[in-house]
Structure formats: C-alpha cells, structure tokens
Short mmCIF file of C-alpha atoms in Angstrom, two decimals:
data_model
loop_
_atom_site.label_atom_id
_atom_site.label_comp_id
_atom_site.label_asym_id
_atom_site.label_seq_id
_atom_site.Cartn_x
_atom_site.Cartn_y
_atom_site.Cartn_z
CA MET A 1 14.79 -4.65 1.37
CA HIS A 2 11.52 -5.37 3.14
CA ASN A 3 12.05 -9.14 2.88
CA ASN A 4 15.12 -8.93 5.13
CA LYS A 5 13.51 -7.04 8.03
CA LYS A 6 11.41 -9.84 9.48
CA PRO A 7 14.27 -12.43 9.82
CA LEU A 8 16.48 -9.81 11.48
CA LEU A 9 13.76 -8.81 13.94
CA ILE A 10 13.02 -12.45 14.79
CA ALA A 11 16.70 -13.30 15.16
CA SER A 12 17.37 -10.44 17.53
CA ALA A 13 14.26 -11.25 19.56
CA ALA A 14 15.26 -14.91 19.73
CA VAL A 15 18.70 -13.99 21.06
CA LEU A 16 17.09 -11.83 23.72
CA ALA A 17 14.69 -14.62 24.67
CA ALA A 18 17.54 -17.12 25.00
CA SER A 19 19.60 -14.76 27.13
CA MET A 20 16.69 -14.28 29.51
CA ALA A 21 15.61 -17.89 29.73
CA THR A 22 17.83 -18.77 32.70
CA GLY A 23 16.54 -15.83 34.68
CA ALA A 24 12.87 -16.24 33.81
CA SER A 25 10.61 -15.82 36.79
CA ALA A 26 7.93 -18.40 37.47
CA ALA A 27 6.06 -16.16 39.86
CA THR A 28 4.02 -13.79 37.71
CA LEU A 29 0.92 -14.41 39.84
CA ASP A 30 2.77 -13.40 43.01
CA SER A 31 4.15 -10.31 41.29
CA VAL A 32 0.70 -9.26 40.06
CA LYS A 33 -0.81 -9.71 43.51
CA GLU A 34 2.00 -7.70 45.08
CA LYS A 35 1.62 -4.86 42.55
CA GLY A 36 -2.16 -4.98 42.73
CA PHE A 37 -2.63 -4.79 38.96
CA VAL A 38 -1.98 -6.62 35.69
CA GLN A 39 0.52 -4.93 33.38
CA CYS A 40 -0.90 -5.50 29.91
CA GLY A 41 0.72 -4.76 26.56
CA VAL A 42 -1.71 -3.39 23.96
CA SER A 43 -1.56 -1.62 20.60
CA THR A 44 -0.83 2.05 20.14
CA GLY A 45 -4.50 2.48 19.20
CA LEU A 46 -6.54 0.05 17.11
CA PRO A 47 -10.32 0.65 17.35
CA GLY A 48 -12.29 -2.40 18.40
CA PHE A 49 -9.25 -4.18 19.79
CA SER A 50 -7.29 -1.78 21.99
CA ALA A 51 -7.72 1.98 21.94
CA PRO A 52 -8.47 4.69 24.51
CA ASP A 53 -11.87 6.38 24.36
CA ASP A 54 -12.38 10.14 24.61
CA ALA A 55 -11.98 9.93 28.40
CA GLY A 56 -8.73 7.99 28.11
CA ASN A 57 -10.24 4.64 29.14
CA TRP A 58 -8.88 1.68 27.17
CA GLN A 59 -11.49 -0.40 25.36
CA GLY A 60 -11.54 -3.28 22.89
CA LEU A 61 -11.56 -7.04 22.46
CA ASP A 62 -7.89 -7.35 23.46
CA VAL A 63 -8.43 -4.99 26.39
CA ASP A 64 -11.24 -7.23 27.63
CA VAL A 65 -8.81 -10.15 27.74
CA CYS A 66 -6.65 -8.15 30.14
CA ARG A 67 -9.69 -7.15 32.18
CA GLY A 68 -10.75 -10.79 32.39
CA VAL A 69 -7.36 -11.82 33.77
CA ALA A 70 -7.53 -9.04 36.37
CA ALA A 71 -11.03 -10.16 37.40
CA ALA A 72 -9.86 -13.77 37.77
CA VAL A 73 -6.69 -12.93 39.71
CA LEU A 74 -7.58 -9.81 41.68
CA GLY A 75 -11.36 -9.93 41.68
CA ASP A 76 -11.47 -6.53 39.98
CA ALA A 77 -11.46 -6.11 36.19
CA SER A 78 -10.39 -2.48 36.49
CA LYS A 79 -7.01 -3.32 38.00
CA VAL A 80 -5.05 -3.19 34.75
CA ARG A 81 -2.32 -0.86 33.58
CA TYR A 82 -2.02 -0.63 29.81
CA VAL A 83 1.29 -0.28 27.99
CA PRO A 84 0.91 0.85 24.35
CA LEU A 85 3.43 -1.01 22.16
CA THR A 86 4.33 -0.99 18.46
CA ALA A 87 4.63 -4.27 16.59
CA LYS A 88 8.44 -4.03 16.88
CA GLU A 89 8.36 -3.43 20.64
CA ARG A 90 5.76 -5.96 21.76
CA PHE A 91 7.79 -9.17 22.11
CA THR A 92 10.78 -7.51 23.77
CA ALA A 93 8.47 -5.87 26.32
CA LEU A 94 7.03 -9.27 27.25
CA GLN A 95 10.37 -11.07 27.29
CA SER A 96 11.94 -8.43 29.52
CA GLY A 97 9.12 -8.53 32.08
CA GLU A 98 7.92 -5.00 31.33
CA ILE A 99 4.43 -6.47 30.88
CA ASP A 100 2.71 -9.54 32.37
CA VAL A 101 0.66 -10.41 29.29
CA LEU A 102 0.63 -9.22 25.69
CA SER A 103 -2.89 -8.80 24.28
CA ARG A 104 -2.28 -6.91 21.07
CA ASN A 105 -3.78 -8.43 17.87
CA THR A 106 -0.79 -10.77 17.64
CA THR A 107 -0.70 -13.75 15.25
CA TRP A 108 0.18 -17.19 16.60
CA THR A 109 2.93 -18.67 14.41
CA ALA A 110 5.45 -21.49 14.77
CA THR A 111 8.43 -19.12 14.95
CA ARG A 112 6.88 -16.93 17.63
CA ASP A 113 5.68 -19.92 19.63
CA THR A 114 8.97 -21.83 19.60
CA SER A 115 11.91 -19.44 19.31
CA LEU A 116 11.03 -16.31 21.30
CA GLY A 117 10.54 -17.83 24.75
CA LEU A 118 6.79 -17.16 24.56
CA ASN A 119 3.52 -19.10 24.80
CA PHE A 120 0.27 -18.24 23.05
CA ALA A 121 -2.63 -18.72 25.46
CA GLY A 122 -5.45 -19.23 22.95
CA VAL A 123 -7.20 -17.41 20.12
CA ASN A 124 -9.58 -14.54 20.83
CA TYR A 125 -10.02 -13.62 17.15
CA TYR A 126 -9.60 -15.78 14.03
CA ASP A 127 -8.48 -13.45 11.27
CA GLY A 128 -6.86 -13.39 7.84
CA GLN A 129 -4.86 -10.84 5.86
CA GLY A 130 -6.62 -8.75 3.25
CA PHE A 131 -6.39 -5.56 1.20
CA MET A 132 -8.07 -2.17 1.40
CA VAL A 133 -8.20 0.10 -1.64
CA SER A 134 -9.74 3.41 -2.58
CA LYS A 135 -12.93 2.89 -4.56
CA ASP A 136 -11.52 5.37 -7.08
CA LEU A 137 -8.82 2.83 -7.95
CA GLY A 138 -11.49 0.84 -9.79
CA VAL A 139 -10.42 -2.67 -8.77
CA SER A 140 -12.59 -5.41 -7.28
CA SER A 141 -10.02 -8.14 -6.70
CA ALA A 142 -6.48 -8.44 -5.32
CA LYS A 143 -5.56 -10.18 -8.59
CA GLU A 144 -5.76 -6.73 -10.23
CA LEU A 145 -3.01 -5.22 -8.04
CA ASP A 146 0.05 -6.02 -10.18
CA GLY A 147 2.59 -3.20 -9.82
CA ALA A 148 0.73 -1.53 -6.94
CA ALA A 149 2.39 0.45 -4.15
CA VAL A 150 1.39 -1.22 -0.88
CA CYS A 151 1.36 0.40 2.57
CA ILE A 152 2.43 -2.08 5.24
CA GLN A 153 3.44 -2.07 8.91
CA SER A 154 6.93 -3.33 9.72
CA GLY A 155 7.59 -6.10 12.23
CA THR A 156 4.40 -8.01 11.33
CA THR A 157 3.51 -11.30 9.64
CA THR A 158 1.87 -9.30 6.85
CA GLU A 159 5.21 -8.54 5.19
CA LEU A 160 6.01 -12.17 4.41
CA ASN A 161 2.39 -12.99 3.50
CA LEU A 162 2.31 -10.10 1.04
CA ALA A 163 5.53 -11.17 -0.67
CA ASP A 164 4.33 -14.79 -0.88
CA TYR A 165 0.96 -13.84 -2.36
CA PHE A 166 2.36 -11.58 -5.07
CA ARG A 167 5.08 -14.06 -5.97
CA MET A 168 2.61 -16.96 -6.25
CA ASN A 169 0.41 -14.88 -8.53
CA ASP A 170 3.32 -13.63 -10.70
CA MET A 171 2.73 -10.03 -9.69
CA SER A 172 5.07 -7.29 -8.51
CA PHE A 173 4.54 -4.60 -5.87
CA GLU A 174 6.32 -1.66 -4.29
CA PRO A 175 6.38 -1.82 -0.46
CA VAL A 176 5.82 1.42 1.47
CA VAL A 177 6.79 0.51 5.05
CA PHE A 178 5.69 2.29 8.24
CA ASP A 179 6.33 1.63 11.94
CA THR A 180 2.75 1.95 13.21
CA SER A 181 -0.75 1.21 11.95
CA ASP A 182 -1.69 4.89 12.30
CA GLN A 183 1.18 5.81 9.98
CA THR A 184 0.07 3.24 7.41
CA VAL A 185 -3.48 4.59 7.24
CA LYS A 186 -2.22 8.17 7.01
CA GLY A 187 0.11 7.13 4.20
CA PHE A 188 -2.79 5.42 2.43
CA GLU A 189 -5.02 8.47 2.79
CA ALA A 190 -2.24 10.78 1.57
CA GLY A 191 -1.88 8.71 -1.60
CA ARG A 192 1.58 7.30 -0.85
CA CYS A 193 0.27 3.88 -1.80
CA ASP A 194 -2.54 2.31 -3.83
CA VAL A 195 -3.31 -0.41 -1.29
CA LEU A 196 -3.16 -0.93 2.47
CA THR A 197 -2.66 -4.51 3.63
CA SER A 198 -3.18 -5.91 7.11
CA ASP A 199 -5.38 -8.39 8.94
CA GLN A 200 -8.96 -7.83 7.79
CA SER A 201 -10.05 -6.87 11.30
CA GLN A 202 -7.43 -4.12 11.29
CA LEU A 203 -8.56 -2.91 7.89
CA TYR A 204 -12.09 -2.37 9.19
CA ALA A 205 -10.64 -0.60 12.23
CA LEU A 206 -8.33 1.59 10.14
CA ARG A 207 -11.04 2.44 7.61
CA ILE A 208 -13.10 4.28 10.24
CA LYS A 209 -10.05 6.50 10.86
CA LEU A 210 -10.25 7.85 7.31
CA SER A 211 -11.81 11.28 6.84
CA ASP A 212 -14.25 9.56 4.44
CA PRO A 213 -14.54 5.86 5.37
CA ALA A 214 -17.02 5.26 2.55
CA SER A 215 -14.30 6.12 0.00
CA ALA A 216 -12.44 2.87 0.71
CA MET A 217 -13.36 -0.79 0.41
CA VAL A 218 -11.92 -4.08 1.67
CA LEU A 219 -11.34 -6.54 -1.18
CA PRO A 220 -12.81 -10.07 -0.83
CA GLU A 221 -9.55 -12.03 -0.88
CA VAL A 222 -8.18 -13.44 2.40
CA ILE A 223 -4.60 -14.58 1.80
CA SER A 224 -3.51 -16.04 5.14
CA LYS A 225 -4.46 -17.58 8.46
CA GLU A 226 -4.05 -15.08 11.31
CA PRO A 227 -5.12 -16.59 14.66
CA LEU A 228 -4.80 -13.67 17.10
CA GLY A 229 -4.48 -14.16 20.84
CA PRO A 230 -2.84 -13.28 24.16
CA VAL A 231 0.79 -14.16 24.81
CA VAL A 232 2.80 -14.87 27.98
CA ARG A 233 6.38 -15.78 28.79
CA GLN A 234 7.48 -19.41 28.78
CA GLY A 235 8.65 -20.84 32.09
CA ASP A 236 5.59 -19.94 34.16
CA ASP A 237 2.94 -22.60 33.61
CA GLN A 238 0.73 -21.25 36.39
CA TRP A 239 0.36 -17.85 34.72
CA PHE A 240 0.02 -19.49 31.30
CA ASN A 241 -2.90 -21.55 32.65
CA ILE A 242 -4.56 -18.50 34.22
CA VAL A 243 -4.57 -16.48 31.00
CA LYS A 244 -5.58 -19.48 28.90
CA TRP A 245 -8.45 -20.58 31.15
CA THR A 246 -9.75 -17.05 31.57
CA LEU A 247 -10.42 -16.96 27.82
CA PHE A 248 -11.76 -20.53 27.87
CA ALA A 249 -14.17 -19.62 30.68
CA GLN A 250 -15.64 -16.82 28.57
CA ILE A 251 -16.08 -19.07 25.54
CA ASN A 252 -17.67 -21.79 27.67
CA ALA A 253 -19.93 -19.21 29.32
CA GLU A 254 -21.39 -18.15 25.96
CA GLU A 255 -21.98 -21.77 25.02
CA MET A 256 -23.83 -22.33 28.32
CA GLY A 257 -25.90 -19.17 27.95
CA LEU A 258 -24.18 -17.45 30.86
CA SER A 259 -23.64 -13.70 30.63
CA SER A 260 -22.91 -10.73 32.83
CA ASP A 261 -26.67 -10.09 32.84
CA ASN A 262 -27.79 -13.47 34.21
CA ILE A 263 -24.77 -14.85 36.07
CA GLU A 264 -26.22 -13.96 39.49
CA GLU A 265 -29.33 -16.06 39.03
CA LYS A 266 -27.35 -18.85 37.35
CA LYS A 267 -25.10 -19.30 40.40
CA SER A 268 -27.67 -21.75 41.78
CA ASP A 269 -28.28 -23.53 38.46
CA THR A 270 -28.54 -27.33 38.78
CA ASN A 271 -26.67 -27.88 35.51
CA PRO A 272 -23.37 -29.46 36.68
CA ASN A 273 -21.36 -27.76 33.93
CA VAL A 274 -22.62 -24.35 35.04
CA ALA A 275 -22.07 -25.18 38.72
CA ARG A 276 -18.46 -26.14 38.07
CA LEU A 277 -17.79 -23.01 36.00
CA VAL A 278 -19.17 -20.56 38.56
CA GLY A 279 -17.46 -22.30 41.49
CA ALA A 280 -20.59 -23.73 43.12
CA ASP A 281 -19.40 -27.32 42.62
CA GLY A 282 -15.71 -27.86 43.38
CA ASN A 283 -12.79 -25.46 43.24
CA TYR A 284 -11.33 -25.48 39.76
CA GLY A 285 -9.26 -22.38 40.45
CA GLU A 286 -7.24 -23.93 43.24
CA ALA A 287 -4.66 -25.56 40.97
CA MET A 288 -4.02 -22.14 39.40
CA GLY A 289 -3.76 -20.33 42.73
CA LEU A 290 -7.17 -18.71 42.21
CA PRO A 291 -10.35 -18.64 44.32
CA ALA A 292 -13.26 -20.94 43.49
CA ASP A 293 -15.29 -18.08 41.97
CA TRP A 294 -12.58 -16.92 39.55
CA ALA A 295 -14.68 -17.63 36.42
CA TYR A 296 -17.80 -16.12 38.00
CA GLN A 297 -15.86 -12.87 38.51
CA VAL A 298 -14.69 -12.87 34.89
CA ILE A 299 -18.19 -13.39 33.50
CA LYS A 300 -19.86 -10.99 35.92
CA GLN A 301 -17.41 -8.14 35.33
CA VAL A 302 -16.36 -8.62 31.69
CA GLY A 303 -18.98 -10.89 30.14
CA ASN A 304 -18.89 -13.98 27.95
CA TYR A 305 -17.02 -14.17 24.65
CA GLY A 306 -20.05 -13.20 22.58
CA GLN A 307 -20.63 -10.09 24.68
CA MET A 308 -17.00 -9.04 24.24
CA PHE A 309 -17.16 -9.60 20.50
CA GLU A 310 -20.42 -7.76 19.89
CA ARG A 311 -19.68 -4.63 21.90
CA ASN A 312 -16.19 -4.18 20.50
CA VAL A 313 -16.15 -5.39 16.89
CA GLY A 314 -19.56 -6.92 16.15
CA THR A 315 -22.37 -5.78 13.90
CA GLY A 316 -23.60 -3.28 16.48
CA SER A 317 -20.18 -1.66 16.84
CA ALA A 318 -18.43 0.90 14.65
CA LEU A 319 -16.52 -1.92 12.91
CA GLY A 320 -19.64 -3.92 12.05
CA ILE A 321 -17.91 -7.31 11.70
CA GLU A 322 -19.97 -10.51 11.38
CA ARG A 323 -19.05 -13.37 13.73
CA GLY A 324 -17.95 -15.65 10.86
CA LEU A 325 -15.20 -18.00 12.02
CA ASN A 326 -15.45 -16.44 15.47
CA ALA A 327 -18.92 -17.87 16.05
CA LEU A 328 -19.14 -20.77 18.49
CA TRP A 329 -18.56 -24.24 17.06
CA THR A 330 -22.26 -24.91 17.74
CA ASP A 331 -23.15 -22.02 15.40
CA GLY A 332 -20.88 -22.90 12.48
CA GLY A 333 -17.73 -21.14 13.70
CA VAL A 334 -14.51 -22.48 15.21
CA GLN A 335 -14.57 -20.96 18.71
CA TYR A 336 -14.36 -23.94 21.05
CA ALA A 337 -13.03 -24.32 24.58
CA PRO A 338 -12.13 -27.38 26.67
CA PRO A 339 -14.55 -28.07 29.52
CA VAL A 340 -14.10 -27.06 33.14
CA ARG A 341 -14.23 -30.35 35.01
#
C-alpha cells in the first residue's frame, strides 16, 4: 500500500502545478515589499531546522534561510511570517501562492524539480537517509533489520528509499505510516515499530524529543542522497535569484572569513572579493531589484553559513552534528558557492 502513495501525491501535485502555470505571478518581490514580510513555509516542528522556542520564536537552519531573504529584501531579518506545513501540504502551499518560499528540510529530486512547477534554490544541508533503533533491540547495522516494523512519514522521499534498500538487500519490512514527524517519533517511543527511518539530521532532531534520548541510537548506514534546500515557484526568475544568492552570499561569507561579528570592520576591507560582497565595490543587487548592501544586511543580521550551522545543528547545539559534507569545499566538504562578481 505504501508504495502507491508517493506516485499519487506527485501526480496530484503535478496536475495542480500545471493548472496554475498560466496564472503564475512573476512579481513575488513586489508582493513581499507590499506586504512588508516574507511568507515562509516551515516544518510543523523539527528541532535544529524549524521549530518555535519556549517563547514562540521560530529558530533553526531553515528558519535562518527565511530570515536571510527578509534581510536581503526588506533590510530586516525579523520580517518573516512562518507557516507550519506537513510534508503533504508543503508543495501545494507554495504552488498556490500561500507562501513565498518553502524552507522545510525538503529534498531536491528530479521529479520535484521538473514536474511540480518549482525551482530548488540551492542546498543548505547535505543529508542522507538513515535508521534509528532502540538500543534494547540489540542491532548495530541496518542489514540486521529483516522483518522489522518501520515508522515512516508519508509524503516524503524516505518511503521509496526504504523500499529500494530493503528490496536490494533481500529483506522485508512492515511500514507503519504517519502524517507528521512528531507522530512517527511518538509511534517509535510507544513501540509501534522497531525502527524509525528519516534523513539522518531528522533522526538526531527526533531523538532529543524522546523521554530518554540515550535509549536510542542512529545506525551507521546512509542509504540515499538527500540534498535539502529552499524552494520557490517557477516563472519568477528574479525571486529565484534572490533566494539562491542569499544562500550563496552566506557560504561565500564564511569562506572569506566574514561574520556577523566582524562585518562592520570588514566593510572597508581592500580585498576586492569582500568589497563586492558587502556592496562597497559595485552594485551586485541591482539586477535582482535589491540595494547594493543586500549581502551585508544578510551577514550582519543572520550570519555566515558556518554561524547558522553551528548555532542550530552543530556540535555546540542540542543536535551535536559534525559539519561533514556540509563543511566548506576548502575544509573537505562540498559547500561551495559561485562568486559575486
């Protein structure tokens, strides 16, 4: 049954995208300026990526993408309204114009990029699907999970990846499907399944929601490529460029040693790459309808990519994730951005 859900969801979303294509607006920037805020689609609550704190303020790596766009466009990173969305709801909300950008731990795939009327604007987290088990289960590898009951969230790439992995390894499994990530972790904790599968970043985030996080472990196997990033509607290249280059500016800033802590003093730096990025040499925001200091505002108010990573999901955060693939290309990772010139 679970193998049929994903094609149906994609087909219905594709029909909706096609029906809206002729009426797609190419003026998201104007709309955002008129509203005075960026309408951003986020998760229903995934620690480290998008979740409200005790005071109701949204925080996380995906939230910082939205804040960066607001800083670039409106000069104020706080001018964002967050719309919590389930995996099933997220693409429809973007296609319909309910949100301006989707920044919700969403995997970039060929189907999503070509058939839903959407564009992925970069990768803010390179991930891969894994498995979390109770230590009491006594397994140390995913190859030992033959016949296991597996908790999984519907409407995600993890369903197909799971089926592929078990089939390739001549194993069987019993899917236990939920609508939200919170439901999957509650089902796992209640013993409705032996294993919880999701992107590894989500597994670390969901583990801290357990009453006893130390009782569970993430197995070493990574069974897929899950490049996660912000998404916009097709048909508005200006807005696509704004979201894309906001992320690129933050990656470039880390590479140049620019941060929210030193950006003021670096405004007068003689390094031409720095001068171009902060708007002291030329106006590289003009073609996007932005002021010359758009990237300066992003870095000053939100920080560079490394700052975003460390405070939200890094080793000093509750998730404690190493940079790994998400390190800069100069440090052995794959984070790399085109130059501003």
